[in-house]
Short mmCIF file of the C-alpha atoms (twelve columns), coordinates in Angstrom:
data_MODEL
# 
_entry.id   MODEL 
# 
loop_
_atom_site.group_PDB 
_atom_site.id 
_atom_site.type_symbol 
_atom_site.label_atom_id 
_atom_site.label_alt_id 
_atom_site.label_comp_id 
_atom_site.label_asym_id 
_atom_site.label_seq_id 
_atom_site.Cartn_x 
_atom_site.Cartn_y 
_atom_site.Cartn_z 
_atom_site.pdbx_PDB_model_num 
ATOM 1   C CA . UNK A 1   0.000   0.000   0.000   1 
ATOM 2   C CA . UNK A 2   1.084   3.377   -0.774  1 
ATOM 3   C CA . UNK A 3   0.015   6.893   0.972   1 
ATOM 4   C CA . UNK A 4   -0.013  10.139  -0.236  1 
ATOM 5   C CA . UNK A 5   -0.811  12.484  2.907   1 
ATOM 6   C CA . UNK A 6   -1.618  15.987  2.415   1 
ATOM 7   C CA . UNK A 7   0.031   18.116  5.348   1 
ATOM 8   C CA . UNK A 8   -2.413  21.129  5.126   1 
ATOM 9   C CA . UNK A 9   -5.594  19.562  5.175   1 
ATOM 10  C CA . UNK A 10  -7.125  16.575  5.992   1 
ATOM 11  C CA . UNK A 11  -6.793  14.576  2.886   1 
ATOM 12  C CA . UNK A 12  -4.685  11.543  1.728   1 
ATOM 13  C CA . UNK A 13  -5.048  8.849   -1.198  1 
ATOM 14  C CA . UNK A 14  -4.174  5.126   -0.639  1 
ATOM 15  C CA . UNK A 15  -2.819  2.636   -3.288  1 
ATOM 16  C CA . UNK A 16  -4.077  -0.321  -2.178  1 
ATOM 17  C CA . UNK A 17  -2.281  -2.993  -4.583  1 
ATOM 18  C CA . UNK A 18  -0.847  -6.620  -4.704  1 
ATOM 19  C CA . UNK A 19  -2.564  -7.406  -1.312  1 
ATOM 20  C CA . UNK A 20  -5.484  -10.443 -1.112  1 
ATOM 21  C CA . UNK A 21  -7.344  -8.680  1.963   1 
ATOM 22  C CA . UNK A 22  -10.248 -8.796  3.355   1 
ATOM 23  C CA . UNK A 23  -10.628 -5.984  5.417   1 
ATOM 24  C CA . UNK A 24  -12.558 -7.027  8.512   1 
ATOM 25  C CA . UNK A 25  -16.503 -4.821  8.901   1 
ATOM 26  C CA . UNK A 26  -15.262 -1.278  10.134  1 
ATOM 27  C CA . UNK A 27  -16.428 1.977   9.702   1 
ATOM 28  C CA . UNK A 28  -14.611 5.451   9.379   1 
ATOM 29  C CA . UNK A 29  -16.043 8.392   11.812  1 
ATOM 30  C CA . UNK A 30  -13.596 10.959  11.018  1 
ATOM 31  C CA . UNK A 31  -13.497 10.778  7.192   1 
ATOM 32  C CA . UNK A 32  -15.283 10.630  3.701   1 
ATOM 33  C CA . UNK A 33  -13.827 7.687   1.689   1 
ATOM 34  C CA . UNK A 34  -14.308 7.481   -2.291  1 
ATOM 35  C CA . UNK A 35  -12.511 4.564   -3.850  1 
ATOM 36  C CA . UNK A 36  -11.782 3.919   -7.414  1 
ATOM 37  C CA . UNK A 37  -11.083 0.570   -8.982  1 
ATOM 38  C CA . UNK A 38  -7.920  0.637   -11.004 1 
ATOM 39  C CA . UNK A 39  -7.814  -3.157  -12.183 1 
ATOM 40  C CA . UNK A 40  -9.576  -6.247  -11.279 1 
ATOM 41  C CA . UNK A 41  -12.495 -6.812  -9.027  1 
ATOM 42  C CA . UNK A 42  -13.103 -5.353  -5.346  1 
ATOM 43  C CA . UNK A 43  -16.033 -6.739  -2.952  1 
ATOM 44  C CA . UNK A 44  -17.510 -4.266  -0.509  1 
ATOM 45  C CA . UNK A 45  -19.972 -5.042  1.870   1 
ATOM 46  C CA . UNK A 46  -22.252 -1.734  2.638   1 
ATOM 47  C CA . UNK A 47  -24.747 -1.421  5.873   1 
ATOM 48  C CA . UNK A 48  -26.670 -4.472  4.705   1 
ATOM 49  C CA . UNK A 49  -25.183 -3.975  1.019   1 
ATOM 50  C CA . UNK A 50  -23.097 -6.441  -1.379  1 
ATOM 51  C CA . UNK A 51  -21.113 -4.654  -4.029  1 
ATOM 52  C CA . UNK A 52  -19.119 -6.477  -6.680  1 
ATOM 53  C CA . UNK A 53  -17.069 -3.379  -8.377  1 
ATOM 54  C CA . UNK A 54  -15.047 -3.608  -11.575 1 
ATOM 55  C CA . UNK A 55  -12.086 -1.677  -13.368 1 
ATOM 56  C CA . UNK A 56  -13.689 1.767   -13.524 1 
ATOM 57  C CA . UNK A 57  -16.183 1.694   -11.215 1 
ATOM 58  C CA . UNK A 58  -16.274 3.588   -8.187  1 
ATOM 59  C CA . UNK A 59  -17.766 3.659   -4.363  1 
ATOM 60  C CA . UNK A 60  -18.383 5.884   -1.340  1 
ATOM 61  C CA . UNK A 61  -18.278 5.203   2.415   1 
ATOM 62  C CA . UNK A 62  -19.884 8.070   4.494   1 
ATOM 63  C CA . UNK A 63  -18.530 8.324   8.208   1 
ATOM 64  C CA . UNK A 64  -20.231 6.107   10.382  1 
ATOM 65  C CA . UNK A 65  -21.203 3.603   7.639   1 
ATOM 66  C CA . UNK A 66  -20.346 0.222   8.468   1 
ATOM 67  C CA . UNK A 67  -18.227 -1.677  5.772   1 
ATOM 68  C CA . UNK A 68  -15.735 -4.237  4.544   1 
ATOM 69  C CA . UNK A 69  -13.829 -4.736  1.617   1 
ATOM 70  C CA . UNK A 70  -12.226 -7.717  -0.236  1 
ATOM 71  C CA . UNK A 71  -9.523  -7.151  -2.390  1 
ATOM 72  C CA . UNK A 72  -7.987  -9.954  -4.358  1 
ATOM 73  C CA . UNK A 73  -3.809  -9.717  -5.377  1 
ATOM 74  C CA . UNK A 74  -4.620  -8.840  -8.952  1 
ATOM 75  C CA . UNK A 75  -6.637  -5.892  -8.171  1 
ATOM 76  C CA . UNK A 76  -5.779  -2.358  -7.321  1 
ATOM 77  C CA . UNK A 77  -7.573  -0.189  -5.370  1 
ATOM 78  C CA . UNK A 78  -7.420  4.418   -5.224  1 
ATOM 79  C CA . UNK A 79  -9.063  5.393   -2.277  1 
ATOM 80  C CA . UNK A 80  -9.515  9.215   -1.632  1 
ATOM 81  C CA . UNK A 81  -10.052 9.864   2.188   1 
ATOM 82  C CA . UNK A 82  -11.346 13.673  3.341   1 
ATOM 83  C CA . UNK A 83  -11.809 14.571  6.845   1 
ATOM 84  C CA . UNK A 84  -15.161 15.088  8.307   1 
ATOM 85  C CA . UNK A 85  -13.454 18.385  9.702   1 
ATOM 86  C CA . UNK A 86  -12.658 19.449  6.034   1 
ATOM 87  C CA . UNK A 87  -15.953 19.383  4.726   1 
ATOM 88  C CA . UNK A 88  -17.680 20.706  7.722   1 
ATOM 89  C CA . UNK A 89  -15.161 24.079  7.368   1 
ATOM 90  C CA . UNK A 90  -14.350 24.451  3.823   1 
ATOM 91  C CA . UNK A 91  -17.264 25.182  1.289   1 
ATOM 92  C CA . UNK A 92  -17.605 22.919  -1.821  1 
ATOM 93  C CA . UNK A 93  -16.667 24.563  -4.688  1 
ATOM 94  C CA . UNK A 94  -12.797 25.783  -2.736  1 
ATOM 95  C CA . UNK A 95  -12.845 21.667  -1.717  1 
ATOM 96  C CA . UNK A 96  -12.821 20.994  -5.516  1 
ATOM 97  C CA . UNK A 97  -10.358 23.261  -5.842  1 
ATOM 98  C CA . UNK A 98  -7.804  22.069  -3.474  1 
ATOM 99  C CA . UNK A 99  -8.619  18.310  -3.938  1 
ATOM 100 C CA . UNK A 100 -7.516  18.991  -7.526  1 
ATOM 101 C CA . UNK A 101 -4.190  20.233  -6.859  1 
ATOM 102 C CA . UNK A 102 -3.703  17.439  -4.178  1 
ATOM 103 C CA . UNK A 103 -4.760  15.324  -6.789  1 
ATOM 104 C CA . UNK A 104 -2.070  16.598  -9.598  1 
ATOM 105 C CA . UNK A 105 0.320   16.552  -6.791  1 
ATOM 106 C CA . UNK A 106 0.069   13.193  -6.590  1 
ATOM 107 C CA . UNK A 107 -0.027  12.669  -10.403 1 
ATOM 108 C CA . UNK A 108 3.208   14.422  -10.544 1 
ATOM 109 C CA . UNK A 109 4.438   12.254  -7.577  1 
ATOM 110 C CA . UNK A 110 3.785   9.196   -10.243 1 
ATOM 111 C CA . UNK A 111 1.273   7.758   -7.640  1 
ATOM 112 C CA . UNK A 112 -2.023  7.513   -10.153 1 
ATOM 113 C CA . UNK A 113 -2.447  8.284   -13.237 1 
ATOM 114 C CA . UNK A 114 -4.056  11.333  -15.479 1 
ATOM 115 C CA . UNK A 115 -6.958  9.060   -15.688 1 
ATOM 116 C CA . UNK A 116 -7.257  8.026   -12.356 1 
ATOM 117 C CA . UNK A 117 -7.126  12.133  -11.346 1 
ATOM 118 C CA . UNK A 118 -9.798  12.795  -13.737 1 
ATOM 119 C CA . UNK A 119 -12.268 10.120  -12.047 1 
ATOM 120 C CA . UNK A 120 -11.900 11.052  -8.847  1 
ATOM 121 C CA . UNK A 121 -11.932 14.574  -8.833  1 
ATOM 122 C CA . UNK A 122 -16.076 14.854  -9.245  1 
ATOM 123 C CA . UNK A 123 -16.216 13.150  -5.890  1 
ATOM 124 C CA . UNK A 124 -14.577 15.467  -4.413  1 
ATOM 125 C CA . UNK A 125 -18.220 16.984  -3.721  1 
ATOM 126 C CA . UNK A 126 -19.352 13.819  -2.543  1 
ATOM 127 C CA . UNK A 127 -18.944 15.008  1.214   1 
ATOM 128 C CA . UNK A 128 -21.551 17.514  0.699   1 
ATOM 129 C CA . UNK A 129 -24.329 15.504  -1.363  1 
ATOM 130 C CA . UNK A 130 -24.023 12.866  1.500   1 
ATOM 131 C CA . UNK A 131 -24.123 15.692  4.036   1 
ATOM 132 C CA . UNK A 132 -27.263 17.357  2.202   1 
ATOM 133 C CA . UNK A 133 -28.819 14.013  1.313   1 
ATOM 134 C CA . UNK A 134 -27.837 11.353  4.071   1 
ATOM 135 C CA . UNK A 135 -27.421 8.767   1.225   1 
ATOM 136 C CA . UNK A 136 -24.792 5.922   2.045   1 
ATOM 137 C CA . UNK A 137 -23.628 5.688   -1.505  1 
# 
């Protein structure tokens, strides 16, 4: 696994990859996390919730939610995690803004990929909607 940490705010992607996990049922109360599947297949169990995602496909875990997630060796797994604190202080549209320089940051850092940026930058609002909405994914 590989972390990028932001030292300003609140915010860090993980490279989950060449692991065959099974993360045990958890949940996350002081951040957002919105994972993107880079290759292969990932498992997450939701609340009361199976999800079987695929290369390109991507899921959400509000705070609070209870979860697990299976990942096999072949797959690999960008997770985006932003602090409850974050999104309660910092309006949505300067959040976009500063998750998308984290996010070249790490591009430039060779952690992800162009692609991989360009996915996961529209969640960067998804702390909000879920905040606004109380949806779990």
């Amino acid at each position: 696994m590989r972390y990028y940490q932001c030292e300003k705010y609140p915010i860090e992607f993980v490279l989950s990859e060449n692991i065959d996990k099974c993360f045990d049922c958890h949940n996350h109360v002081g951040h957002y996390v919105i994972s993107l599947v880079m290759q292969g297949e990932v498992t997450v169990y939701l609340e009361s919730r199976k999800l079987v995602c695929h290369e390109g496909d991507a899921f959400t875990i509000p705070p609070y939610a209870m979860h697990s997630v299976c990942q096999e060796r072949d797959a690999r797994l960008l997770s985006m995690c932003i602090g409850t604190v974050f999104a309660a202080e910092t309006d949505s549209e300067t959040a976009e803004v500063i998750v998308r320089e984290l996010l070249n940051d790490a591009v430039g850092q060779g952690i992800f990929g162009e692609a991989q940026k360009e996915k996961l930058l529209p969640f960067a609002r998804f702390p909000y909607a879920a905040h606004d909405t109380k949806t779990a994914v």
